Structure formats: structure tokens, C-alpha cells
XYZ file of C-alpha atoms in Angstrom:
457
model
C -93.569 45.907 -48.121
C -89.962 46.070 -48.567
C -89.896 48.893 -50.937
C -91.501 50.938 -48.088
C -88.781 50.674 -46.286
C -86.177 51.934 -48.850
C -84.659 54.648 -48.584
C -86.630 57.129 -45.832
C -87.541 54.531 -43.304
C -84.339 52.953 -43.698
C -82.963 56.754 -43.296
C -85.005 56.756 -39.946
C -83.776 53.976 -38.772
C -79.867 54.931 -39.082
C -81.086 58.585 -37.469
C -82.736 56.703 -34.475
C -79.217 53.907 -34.388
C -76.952 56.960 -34.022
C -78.997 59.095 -31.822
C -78.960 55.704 -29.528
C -74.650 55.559 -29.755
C -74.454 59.141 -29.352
C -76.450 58.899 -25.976
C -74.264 56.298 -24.619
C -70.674 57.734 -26.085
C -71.919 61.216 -23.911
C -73.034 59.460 -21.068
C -69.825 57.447 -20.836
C -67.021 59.526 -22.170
C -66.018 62.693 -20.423
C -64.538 64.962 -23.400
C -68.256 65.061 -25.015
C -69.918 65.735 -21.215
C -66.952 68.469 -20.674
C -67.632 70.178 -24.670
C -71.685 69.543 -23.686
C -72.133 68.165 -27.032
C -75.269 66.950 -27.491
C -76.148 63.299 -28.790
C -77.177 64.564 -32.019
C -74.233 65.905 -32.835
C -72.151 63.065 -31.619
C -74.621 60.660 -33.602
C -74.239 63.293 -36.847
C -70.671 63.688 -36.838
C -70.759 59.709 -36.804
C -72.840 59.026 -39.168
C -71.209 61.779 -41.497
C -67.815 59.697 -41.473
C -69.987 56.388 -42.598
C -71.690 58.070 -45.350
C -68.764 59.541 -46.448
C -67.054 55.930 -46.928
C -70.152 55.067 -48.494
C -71.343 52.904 -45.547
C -74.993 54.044 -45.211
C -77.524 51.559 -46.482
C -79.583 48.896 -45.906
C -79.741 44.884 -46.961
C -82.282 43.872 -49.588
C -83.824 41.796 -51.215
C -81.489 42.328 -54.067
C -78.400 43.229 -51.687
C -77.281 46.006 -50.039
C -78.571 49.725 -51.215
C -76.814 53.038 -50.011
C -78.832 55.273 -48.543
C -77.596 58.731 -50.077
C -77.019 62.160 -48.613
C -79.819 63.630 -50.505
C -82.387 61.457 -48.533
C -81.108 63.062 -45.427
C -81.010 66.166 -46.710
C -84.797 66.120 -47.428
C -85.627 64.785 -43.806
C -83.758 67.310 -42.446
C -85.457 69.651 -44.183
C -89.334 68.779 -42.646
C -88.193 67.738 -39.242
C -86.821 71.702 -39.260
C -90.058 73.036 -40.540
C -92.540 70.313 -38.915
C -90.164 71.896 -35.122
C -91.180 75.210 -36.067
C -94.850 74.437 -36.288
C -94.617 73.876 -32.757
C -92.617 76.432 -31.792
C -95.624 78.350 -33.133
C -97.772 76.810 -30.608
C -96.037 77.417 -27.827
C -96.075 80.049 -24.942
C -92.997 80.859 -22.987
C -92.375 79.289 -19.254
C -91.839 83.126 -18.092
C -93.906 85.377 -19.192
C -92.387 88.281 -21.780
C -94.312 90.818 -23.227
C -95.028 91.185 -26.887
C -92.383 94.244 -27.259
C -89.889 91.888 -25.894
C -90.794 89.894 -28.142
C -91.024 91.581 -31.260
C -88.055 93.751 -30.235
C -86.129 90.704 -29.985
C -87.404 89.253 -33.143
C -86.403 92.921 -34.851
C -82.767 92.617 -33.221
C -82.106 89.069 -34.832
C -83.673 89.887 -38.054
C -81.008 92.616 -38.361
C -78.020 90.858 -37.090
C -78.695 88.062 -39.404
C -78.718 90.098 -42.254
C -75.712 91.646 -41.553
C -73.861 88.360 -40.902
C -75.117 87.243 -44.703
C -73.590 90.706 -46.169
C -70.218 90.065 -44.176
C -70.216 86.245 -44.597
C -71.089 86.974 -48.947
C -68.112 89.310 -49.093
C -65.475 87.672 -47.320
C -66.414 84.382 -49.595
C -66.213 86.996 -52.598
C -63.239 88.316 -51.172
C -61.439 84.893 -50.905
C -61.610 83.628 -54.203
C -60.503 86.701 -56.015
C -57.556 87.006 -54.072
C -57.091 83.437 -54.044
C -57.525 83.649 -57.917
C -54.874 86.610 -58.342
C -52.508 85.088 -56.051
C -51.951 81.643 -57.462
C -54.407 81.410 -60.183
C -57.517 79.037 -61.005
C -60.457 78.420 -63.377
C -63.340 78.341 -60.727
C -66.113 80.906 -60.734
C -64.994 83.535 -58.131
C -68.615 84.762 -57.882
C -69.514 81.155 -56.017
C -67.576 83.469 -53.062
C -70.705 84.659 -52.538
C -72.775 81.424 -51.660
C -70.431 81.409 -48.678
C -73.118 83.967 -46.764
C -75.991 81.752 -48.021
C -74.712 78.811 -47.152
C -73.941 79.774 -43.839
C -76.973 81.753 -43.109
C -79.370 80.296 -44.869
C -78.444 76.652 -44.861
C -78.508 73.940 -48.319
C -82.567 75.045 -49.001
C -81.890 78.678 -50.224
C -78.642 78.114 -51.451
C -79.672 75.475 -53.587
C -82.874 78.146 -55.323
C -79.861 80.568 -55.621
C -77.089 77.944 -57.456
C -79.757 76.708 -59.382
C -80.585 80.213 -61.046
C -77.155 80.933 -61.125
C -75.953 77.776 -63.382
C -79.184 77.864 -65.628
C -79.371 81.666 -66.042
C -76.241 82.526 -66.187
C -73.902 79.234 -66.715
C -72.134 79.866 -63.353
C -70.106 76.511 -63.113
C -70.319 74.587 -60.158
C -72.636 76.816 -58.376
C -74.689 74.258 -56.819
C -71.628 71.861 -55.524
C -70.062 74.801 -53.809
C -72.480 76.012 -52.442
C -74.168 73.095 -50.650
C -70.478 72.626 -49.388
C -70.031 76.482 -47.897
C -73.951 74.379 -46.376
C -72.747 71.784 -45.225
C -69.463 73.149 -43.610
C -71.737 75.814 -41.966
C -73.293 73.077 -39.797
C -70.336 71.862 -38.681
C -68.915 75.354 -37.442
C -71.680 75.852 -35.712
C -71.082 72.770 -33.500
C -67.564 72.885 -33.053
C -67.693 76.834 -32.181
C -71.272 77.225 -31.066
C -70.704 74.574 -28.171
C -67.988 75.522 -26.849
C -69.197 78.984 -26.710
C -72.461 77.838 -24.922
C -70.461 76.078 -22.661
C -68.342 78.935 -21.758
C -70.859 81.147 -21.506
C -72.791 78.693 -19.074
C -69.649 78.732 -16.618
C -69.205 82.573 -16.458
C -72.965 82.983 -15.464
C -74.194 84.968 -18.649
C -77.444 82.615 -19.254
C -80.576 84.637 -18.127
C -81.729 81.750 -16.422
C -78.665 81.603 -13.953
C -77.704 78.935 -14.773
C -73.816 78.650 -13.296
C -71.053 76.997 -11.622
C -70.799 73.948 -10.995
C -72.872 71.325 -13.582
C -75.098 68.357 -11.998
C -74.064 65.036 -13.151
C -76.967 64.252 -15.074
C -76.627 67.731 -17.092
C -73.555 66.381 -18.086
C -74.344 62.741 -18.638
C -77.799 63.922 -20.449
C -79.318 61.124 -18.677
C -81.678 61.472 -15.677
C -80.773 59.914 -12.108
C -82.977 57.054 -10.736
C -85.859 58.253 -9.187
C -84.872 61.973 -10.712
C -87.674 61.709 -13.495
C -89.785 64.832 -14.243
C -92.612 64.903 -16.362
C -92.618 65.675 -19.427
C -96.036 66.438 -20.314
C -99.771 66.709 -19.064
C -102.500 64.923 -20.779
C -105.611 67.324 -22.583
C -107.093 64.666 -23.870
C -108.960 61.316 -22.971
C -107.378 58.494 -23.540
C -110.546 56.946 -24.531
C -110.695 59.403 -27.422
C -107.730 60.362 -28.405
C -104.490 59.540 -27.112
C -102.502 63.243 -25.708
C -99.858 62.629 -28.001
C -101.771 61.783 -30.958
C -103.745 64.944 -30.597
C -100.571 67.154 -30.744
C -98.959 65.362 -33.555
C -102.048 65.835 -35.518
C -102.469 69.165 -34.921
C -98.974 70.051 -35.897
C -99.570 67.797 -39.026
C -102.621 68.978 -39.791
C -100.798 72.807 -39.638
C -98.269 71.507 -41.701
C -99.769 70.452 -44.150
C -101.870 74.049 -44.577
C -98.525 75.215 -44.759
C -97.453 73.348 -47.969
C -100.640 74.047 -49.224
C -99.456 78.062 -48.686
C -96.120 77.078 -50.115
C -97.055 75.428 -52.787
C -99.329 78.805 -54.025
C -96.479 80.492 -53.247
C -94.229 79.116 -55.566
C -96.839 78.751 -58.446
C -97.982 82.963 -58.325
C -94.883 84.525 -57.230
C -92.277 85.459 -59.661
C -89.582 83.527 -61.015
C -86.737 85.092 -58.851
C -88.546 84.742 -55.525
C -90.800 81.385 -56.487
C -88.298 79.031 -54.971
C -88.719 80.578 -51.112
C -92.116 79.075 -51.049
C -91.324 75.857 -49.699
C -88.063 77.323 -48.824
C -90.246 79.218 -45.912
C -92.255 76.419 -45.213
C -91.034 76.280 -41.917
C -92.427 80.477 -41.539
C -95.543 79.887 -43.171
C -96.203 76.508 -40.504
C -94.819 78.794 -37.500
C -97.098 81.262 -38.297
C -100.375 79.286 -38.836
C -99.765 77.667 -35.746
C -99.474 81.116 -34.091
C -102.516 82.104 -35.555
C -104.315 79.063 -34.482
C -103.135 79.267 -30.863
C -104.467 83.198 -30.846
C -108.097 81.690 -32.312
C -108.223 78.778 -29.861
C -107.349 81.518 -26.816
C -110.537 83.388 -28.553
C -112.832 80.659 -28.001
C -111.415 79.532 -24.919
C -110.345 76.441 -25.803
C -106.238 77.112 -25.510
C -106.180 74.801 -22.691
C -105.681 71.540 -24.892
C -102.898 72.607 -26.125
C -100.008 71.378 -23.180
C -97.102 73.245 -23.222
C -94.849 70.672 -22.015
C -96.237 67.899 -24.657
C -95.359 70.441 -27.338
C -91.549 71.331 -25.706
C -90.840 68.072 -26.437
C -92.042 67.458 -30.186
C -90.501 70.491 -30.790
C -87.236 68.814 -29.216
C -87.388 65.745 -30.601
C -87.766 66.860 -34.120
C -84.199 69.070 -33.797
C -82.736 66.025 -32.103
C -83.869 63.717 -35.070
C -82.767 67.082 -37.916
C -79.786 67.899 -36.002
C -78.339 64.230 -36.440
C -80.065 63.832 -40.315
C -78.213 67.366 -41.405
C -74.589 65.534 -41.052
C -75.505 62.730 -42.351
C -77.007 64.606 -45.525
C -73.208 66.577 -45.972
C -71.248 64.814 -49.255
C -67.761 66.152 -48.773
C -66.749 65.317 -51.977
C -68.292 68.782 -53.451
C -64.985 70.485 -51.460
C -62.193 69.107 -53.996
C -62.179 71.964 -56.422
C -61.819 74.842 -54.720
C -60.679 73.018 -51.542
C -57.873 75.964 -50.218
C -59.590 78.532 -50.687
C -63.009 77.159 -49.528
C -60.927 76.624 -46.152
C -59.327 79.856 -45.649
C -63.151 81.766 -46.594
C -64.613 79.454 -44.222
C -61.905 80.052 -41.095
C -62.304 84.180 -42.136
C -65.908 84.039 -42.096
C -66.416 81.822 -38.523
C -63.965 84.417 -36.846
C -65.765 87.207 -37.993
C -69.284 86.303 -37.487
C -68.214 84.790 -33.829
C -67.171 88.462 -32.616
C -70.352 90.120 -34.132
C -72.771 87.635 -32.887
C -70.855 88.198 -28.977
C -70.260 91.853 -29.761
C -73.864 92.405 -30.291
C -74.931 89.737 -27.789
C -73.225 91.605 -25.308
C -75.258 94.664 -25.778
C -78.813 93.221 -26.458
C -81.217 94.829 -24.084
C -82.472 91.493 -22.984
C -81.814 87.699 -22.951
C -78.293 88.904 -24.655
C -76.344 85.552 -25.041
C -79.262 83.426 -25.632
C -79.829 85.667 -28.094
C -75.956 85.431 -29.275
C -76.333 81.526 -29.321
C -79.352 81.237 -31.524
C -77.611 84.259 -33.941
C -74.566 81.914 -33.849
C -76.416 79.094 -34.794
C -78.410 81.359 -37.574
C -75.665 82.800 -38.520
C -73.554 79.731 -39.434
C -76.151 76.818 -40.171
C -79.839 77.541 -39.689
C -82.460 78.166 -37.373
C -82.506 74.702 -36.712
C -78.796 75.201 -35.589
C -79.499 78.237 -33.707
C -82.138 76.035 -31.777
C -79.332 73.380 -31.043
C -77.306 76.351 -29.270
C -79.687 78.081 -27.541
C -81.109 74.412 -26.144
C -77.881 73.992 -24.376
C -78.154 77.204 -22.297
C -81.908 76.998 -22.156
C -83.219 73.847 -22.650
C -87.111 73.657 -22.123
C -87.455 77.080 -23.983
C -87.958 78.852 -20.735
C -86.688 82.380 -22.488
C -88.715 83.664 -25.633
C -85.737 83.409 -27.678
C -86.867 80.762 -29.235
C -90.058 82.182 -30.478
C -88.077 84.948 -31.093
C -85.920 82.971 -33.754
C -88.852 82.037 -35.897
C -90.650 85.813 -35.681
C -87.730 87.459 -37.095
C -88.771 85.917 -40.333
C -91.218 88.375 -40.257
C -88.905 91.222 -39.870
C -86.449 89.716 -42.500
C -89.131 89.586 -45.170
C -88.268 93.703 -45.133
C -84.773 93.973 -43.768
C -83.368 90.986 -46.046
C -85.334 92.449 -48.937
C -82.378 94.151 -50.815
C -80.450 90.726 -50.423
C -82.959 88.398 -50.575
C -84.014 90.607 -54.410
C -80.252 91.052 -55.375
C -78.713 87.173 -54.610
C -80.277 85.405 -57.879
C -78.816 88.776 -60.151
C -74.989 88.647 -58.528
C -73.372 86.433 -61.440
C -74.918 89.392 -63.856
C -71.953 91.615 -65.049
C -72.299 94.507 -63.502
C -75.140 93.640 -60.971
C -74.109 96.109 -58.072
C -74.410 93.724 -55.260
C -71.450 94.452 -53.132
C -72.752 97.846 -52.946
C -76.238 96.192 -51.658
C -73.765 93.809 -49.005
C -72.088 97.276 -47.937
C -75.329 99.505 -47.799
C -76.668 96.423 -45.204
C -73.136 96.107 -43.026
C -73.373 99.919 -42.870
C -77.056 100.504 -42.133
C -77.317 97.602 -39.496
C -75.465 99.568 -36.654
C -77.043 103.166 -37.490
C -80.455 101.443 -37.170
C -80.011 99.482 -34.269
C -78.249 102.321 -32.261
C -81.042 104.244 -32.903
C -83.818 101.774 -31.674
C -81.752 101.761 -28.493
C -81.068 97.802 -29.394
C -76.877 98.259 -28.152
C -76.492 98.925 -24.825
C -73.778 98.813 -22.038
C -72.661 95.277 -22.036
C -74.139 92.959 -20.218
C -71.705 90.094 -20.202
């Protein structure tokens, strides 16, 4: 029994412990209810400090066992896709229609790869000058992990490092990498919350959402007697419990998924193979989506409940938001520590004023759609979903949906990056010219599908 426990339950259990002190630390301290930062980034940012002085573990038998970042790592990774599966299920509070939709879907898609082209060159950009300046032995081409890292989060970057160091010999690939990862998820809270909570006070949320905060918005915790439900039952209890039903439907989705993945990564070639569990959390999204179309075919869309899903979907980035800090090993900064800083200060700055320059001239649902690009754009979607739940937190917009479509969209528009990242440590290999064709190609095509507009913010 005990070696159940060790390590993921055990890694559960410190998730659940610092979700629990990050609830109380925002309801009683007024700097996190003033930044709006949720518990599971005040539990994270915790429980990255512990693991980081190599204080994670658990007692046993044979005395105490750390509990190491990697085991985090891989929770974090299927809460984010198992959240996705039921963002696939779910239909938006106000209704939007499928152009909105898509079009919104389309608008990310090419934002975020233009973020990745400027991110990849300013890392690029960094280390050579960093190199010429005051010399160094480290690969300069790792420069370019900074716009995976950041927009892609440790699961691509990690099929991209690994090709890189066995290919090609690219030293320290990997390490850096996961660190430009890592780092990314903690830019996106310290910038991406604050810029929620700015833009929640000037009245830009579509929602209207303005002025003056309630208490319990700012606490996170509900009044006495202030308790709205949270979800309607489908189901007979004497059958099948409502909850039950929902989490084995998304499980049941999920694991189709991995099936899908897992084909994926066996027929595909060897420079693309690795996105097949890498995209587990499309290939779940999308099932689900199809299911929910079938089940509206046959008229049985009714048992799925809207607000039961909402809050699986919610729990699970509550649970991967705390697990991704907790799966960051700092260590992996020493080499290339001063330059790693100064790439990752240029590249926050940078992508900040596209994601609110664009934002600002979205034709719909502009800064949710400038929160969930931030988040994107910086750590994943799962980040982008931590954002965008500040401003709109029951998924009311379809920006949500929209986050997980554009996957779709990026299959094409990514292409040339997506083909050209495991090739950039090839002499030669013209990939900044593929980075400037995308930075340059972005605008034209989005001015032209009337996607930039007169601000609206």
C-alpha cells in the first residue's frame, strides 16, 4: 500500500496542502487580494521555494523521500490536457456564433505565432551579443528555445532539446530550455495579473465588469448565505452519481485521446512524432467537441451540465496551475544565468505590448482575448486560462473555447515553425528567415481579414 502512495499521490497531496495555504494567505492578506492573485499561484510560488531547498517529500517506511520536480511536471502536464477535454464539452453562457468563434480562434492562432518568431529571435539575439560582448562557451543557438519555452511551455521544448542534443550535440539544450519553461510561467503571473487587474479597473472586460470589487471577489471566498450553485444534476443518483458521470466521460475522452496520440507518434515522422502526446490536450478537446455535436444529433446533449463541467474544467487549472511551480528546478539557470535574464526581461516587454497592441484592436472580446494571448504567449494555454479566469471567471465569453480551437488554425499557420524548430542547430538551416517571413506576414494577413480595428480599449 505504501508504495502507492509514493511519489504521485504524495505529489497530490502537497498540490491539495498548498492550494489549502494559498486560500487562506489570499483571504487574509491584502497585497495578494489587491494583485488578485489567485490561490494557485500563491500555493505554486510556495511550494516552488520548498522544492527548491529540497523540502518536498514524504516520510516512509524507510525515511523521508523527495518528491522531485519531474513528478510535477508530469501532473501538470494531464491536469492541462484532462481541462481541455472539458473545455471541449462546453457551450458558452452567451451565445456567440461560430464566425466569432472561429474568427477568434484564427486571430490567436496568428498572434501566437508571431510571439514564438519574436520571442526565438530576441533569445537568439541575446546570446550572440552576450557571447561577443564578454565571451562564453554556451551554445548561442539554445537563444532560440526562449520562444518555445515561452510559448509552448516544458512539453514541446523538451521534443525540440531532445533532437537538438542527440542530432546535432547541441550542449545543454534540454536544461535551458526547460528553464526559458519554467521562467515563462512565472512571467506570466507576475505580469499577466497585474495586467488583468488593471484592465478589470479601467472597464475593458466584455463582461463589465468594473469599479469597485466585492469583498468576496477579493477574498475568493463566498459570504455566508452568498452560495451559488455550482452545478445541476443529469443524472440519478441511484445510478450514477452527476459527478461521476462527467468525470467519466471526460476520462473516457481522454483516454481515446492517448489512444490518437499514441498512433500519432508511432506513424508520423521522426521530426514531428514527438507532438503526439505533445497535443494530447488538442486531440481530447476535439473529441470531446465532436462528441458534444453527436450527442446534440441524437438529442441527448442535455446530460451534459454546463455548470458541472465549468468547474472540472476549473479545478483541474487550479490543481496544474499550482503543480507547474512546483515542477520548475532552478538550478538549470546557473550557466547562462545573465544572459538568460536580460533575454527573458527583452522578451516579456516585447510580447506584453503586442499581446495589448493587438488586444486593443481585436474585433471582439479584445482583452480577454489579450489575457489568454498573454498567458499563451508566455507559459501555456493552461496559463492563458489562469488570466483570462480572472477577468472572466465561469467562461461566460468564448475565449476560452477559442484558446483551444486555434490549435486548429496553428496546425497551418505554425507550420513553417513548427517544420523548421528541430533543423535550427543545422549550419546553415535558414530559420531566422522563417522567424522574419512569420513577424512580417502576421500583420499583412490580419489587416487584411479586417482582424485590427480602431481600438477598443
Amino acid at each position: 500500500m505504501e508504495a502507492s502512495f509514493y511519489p504521485y499521490l504524495g505529489a497530490l497531496c502537497w498540490i491539495g496542502m498548498l492550494l489549502m495555504l494559498g486560500t487562506l494567505i489570499r483571504a487574509k492578506v491584502p497585497l495578494f487580494q489587491k494583485l488578485l492573485f489567485p490561490s494557485s499561484l500563491i500555493g505554486g510560488l510556495i511550494g516552488f521555494v520548498l522544492i527548491n531547498l529540497d523540502l518536498v517529500g514524504m516520510p516512509t517506511s524507510t525515511g523521508w523521500k523527495d518528491i522531485t520536480p519531474n513528478i510535477f511536471s508530469m501532473i501538470t502536464f494531464h491536469l492541462f490536457a484532462f481541462g481541455f477535454v472539458g473545455i471541449g464539452l462546453l457551450q458558452t453562457k452567451k451565445p456567440a456564433s461560430g464566425k466569432v468563434v472561429m474568427r477568434g480562434a484564427l486571430w490567436i492562432a496568428l498572434v501566437f505565432g508571431m510571439t514564438f518568431s519574436v520571442q526565438a529571435l530576441i533569445g537568439k539575439g541575446v546570446f550572440v551579443l552576450w557571447q561577443d560582448l564578454f565571451g562564453g562557451t554556451f551554445e548561442t543557438v539554445n537563444g532560440y528555445l526562449l520562444g518555445a519555452g515561452f510559448t509552448q511551455g516544458p512539453g514541446q521544448t523538451q521534443a525540440y532539446a531532445t533532437i537538438w542534443q542527440t542530432s546535432y550535440q547541441t550542449a545543454n539544450a534540454l536544461s535551458v530550455g526547460l528553464a526559458f519553461a519554467a521562467v515563462g510561467f512565472l512571467v506570466a503571473g507576475i505580469v499577466g495579473v497585474p495586467l488583468a487587474f488593471y484592465g478589470i479597473k479601467r472597464g475593458w472586460c466584455t463582461g463589465g465588469r468594473s469599479g469597485e470589487l466585492p469583498q468576496n471577489f477579493l477574498r475568493g471566498l463566498m459570504d455566508r448565505g452568498d452560495n451559488p450553485p455550482c452545478s445541476h444534476s443529469t443524472t440519478h443518483p441511484a445510478n450514477i452519481d452527476n459527478l461521476g458521470f462527467h468525470v467519466g466521460l471526460m476520462a473516457a475522452i481522454y483516454g481515446v485521446a492517448y489512444l490518437f496520440g499514441l498512433l500519432f507518434s508511432k506513424y508520423m515522422p521522426a521530426g514531428i512524432a514527438g507532438l503526439g502526446f505533445g497535443l494530447t490536450f488538442c486531440w481530447g478537446m476535439f473529441l470531446a467537441m465532436l462528441l458534444r455535436k453527436f450527442m446534440g444529433k441524437i438529442d441527448i446533449l442535455h446530460l451534459i451540465d454546463g455548470e458541472t463541467t465549468r468547474r472540472l474544467v476549473g479545478g483541474s487549472v487550479d490543481f496544474m496551475i499550482c503543480a507547474v511551480f512546483l515542477g520548475i528546478e532552478m538550478r538549470a539557470l546557473q550557466e547562462v544565468l545573465l544572459p538568460f535574464i536580460v533575454a527573458i526581461a527583452a522578451a516579456t516587454f516585447i510580447t506584453l505590448i503586442i499581446c495589448v497592441w493587438f488586444g486593443r484592436r481585436s474585433p471582439e472580446y479584445g482583452f480577454e482575448r489579450c489575457l489568454i494571448m498573454f498567458g499563451y504567449a508566455t507559459g501555456t494555454a493552461a496559463s492563458g486560462l489562469l488570466l483570462l479566469r480572472i477577468a472572466d471567471p465561469d467562461y461566460e465569453t468564448p475565449v476560452a473555447v477559442e484558446g483551444g480551437l486555434m490549435n486548429v488554425f496553428s496546425c497551418l499557420t505554425f507550420l513553417p515553425v513548427t517544420l523548421s524548430m528541430p533543423f535550427a542547430p543545422l549550419p546553415g538551416y535558414p530559420i531566422v528567415w522563417v522567424f522574419a517571413a512569420v513577424i512580417i506576414a502576421t500583420p499583412i494577413a490580419m489587416y487584411l481579414l479586417k482582424f485590427i480595428r480602431k481600438p477598443a480599449f
